[in-house]
Amino acid sequence: MARRRRPPRPGALTELPPLKILTQIVLLQVVWYTVGTLLILFTALVAGKKFSFDLVLSWRILRGDTTVGWMLGLVWLLNSVVGAVSILLLISRSKLVPDFALTLHFIHLVVVSLYSKSIPQNMLWWALQVASAAMMTSLGVWSCQYRELRPINFGGSAQNTTGESSMAASTNEAGDEEQGHGRGRGRGRGRDGAGEYEMVGMKADGEAA
């Protein structure tokens, strides 16, 4: 007997067209590198350092024994927050956040390795990538879930619904009183409209005697 294949989990990448997945990955990567480059450029100008693409794509500068290395680490962590916002705007599905976040950092590893012509051998660089991926994933999942769990407004409000219900109840009560179904003493007509009747209070037993 042939073994049944396990269905994919809801929200998996298999539910999206390949072209759309590729477009979203390219957009995320472009936004991530653009914002990261601008942040590093601004930080370098403020610190009085000369800007070069080695600050962005080289793992050799990201060292723990220099001020520039720690500065770049903080800038990349700040850029992870921007990446989480980009995932929220472009993806908007919490179950896809880990896939895109890990893919983005894997592509960054390939780009850095090709630019530096070697695989990163600095422990601070690897620790920074793990922290950046974890931060982007956690913030992306939280923000997407918060957006998914927000109540849906179909154009009506609870106050309008309550007002309409109270108006309908008062209308029904007024109609019953006109037909003789009111509460308390009064005159009215029967439900079948056959005749009129008058409600009279009952006397006590002593008075009747």
PDB file of C-alpha atoms in Angstrom, residues 7-17 20-21 24 91-100 141 144 148:
ATOM      1  CA  PRO A   7      -0.234  17.619   3.637  1.00  0.00           C
ATOM      2  CA  PRO A   8       1.721  20.875   3.941  1.00  0.00           C
ATOM      3  CA  ARG A   9       1.147  23.010   6.972  1.00  0.00           C
ATOM      4  CA  PRO A  10      -1.254  25.932   6.530  1.00  0.00           C
ATOM      5  CA  GLY A  11       0.472  29.086   5.385  1.00  0.00           C
ATOM      6  CA  ALA A  12       3.525  27.270   4.051  1.00  0.00           C
ATOM      7  CA  LEU A  13       5.568  28.568   1.151  1.00  0.00           C
ATOM      8  CA  THR A  14       4.071  25.891  -1.104  1.00  0.00           C
ATOM      9  CA  GLU A  15       0.798  27.833  -1.114  1.00  0.00           C
ATOM     10  CA  LEU A  16       2.427  30.828  -2.816  1.00  0.00           C
ATOM     11  CA  PRO A  17       3.447  31.061  -6.482  1.00  0.00           C
ATOM     12  CA  LYS A  20       5.673  35.899  -5.959  1.00  0.00           C
ATOM     13  CA  ILE A  21       8.047  34.298  -3.448  1.00  0.00           C
ATOM     14  CA  GLN A  24       9.144  39.209  -2.081  1.00  0.00           C
ATOM     15  CA  ILE A  91       4.447  39.294   3.867  1.00  0.00           C
ATOM     16  CA  SER A  92       1.823  39.900   6.602  1.00  0.00           C
ATOM     17  CA  ARG A  93       1.626  36.186   7.481  1.00  0.00           C
ATOM     18  CA  SER A  94       3.136  35.036  10.759  1.00  0.00           C
ATOM     19  CA  LYS A  95       3.779  31.470   9.598  1.00  0.00           C
ATOM     20  CA  LEU A  96       5.995  32.703   6.759  1.00  0.00           C
ATOM     21  CA  VAL A  97       8.150  35.024   8.869  1.00  0.00           C
ATOM     22  CA  PRO A  98      10.837  32.441   9.878  1.00  0.00           C
ATOM     23  CA  ASP A  99      11.220  31.265   6.285  1.00  0.00           C
ATOM     24  CA  PHE A 100      11.817  34.736   4.899  1.00  0.00           C
ATOM     25  CA  VAL A 141       5.856  36.971  14.154  1.00  0.00           C
ATOM     26  CA  CYS A 144       1.957  39.761  12.081  1.00  0.00           C
ATOM     27  CA  GLU A 148      -4.059  38.968  12.167  1.00  0.00           C
TER      28      GLU A 148
END
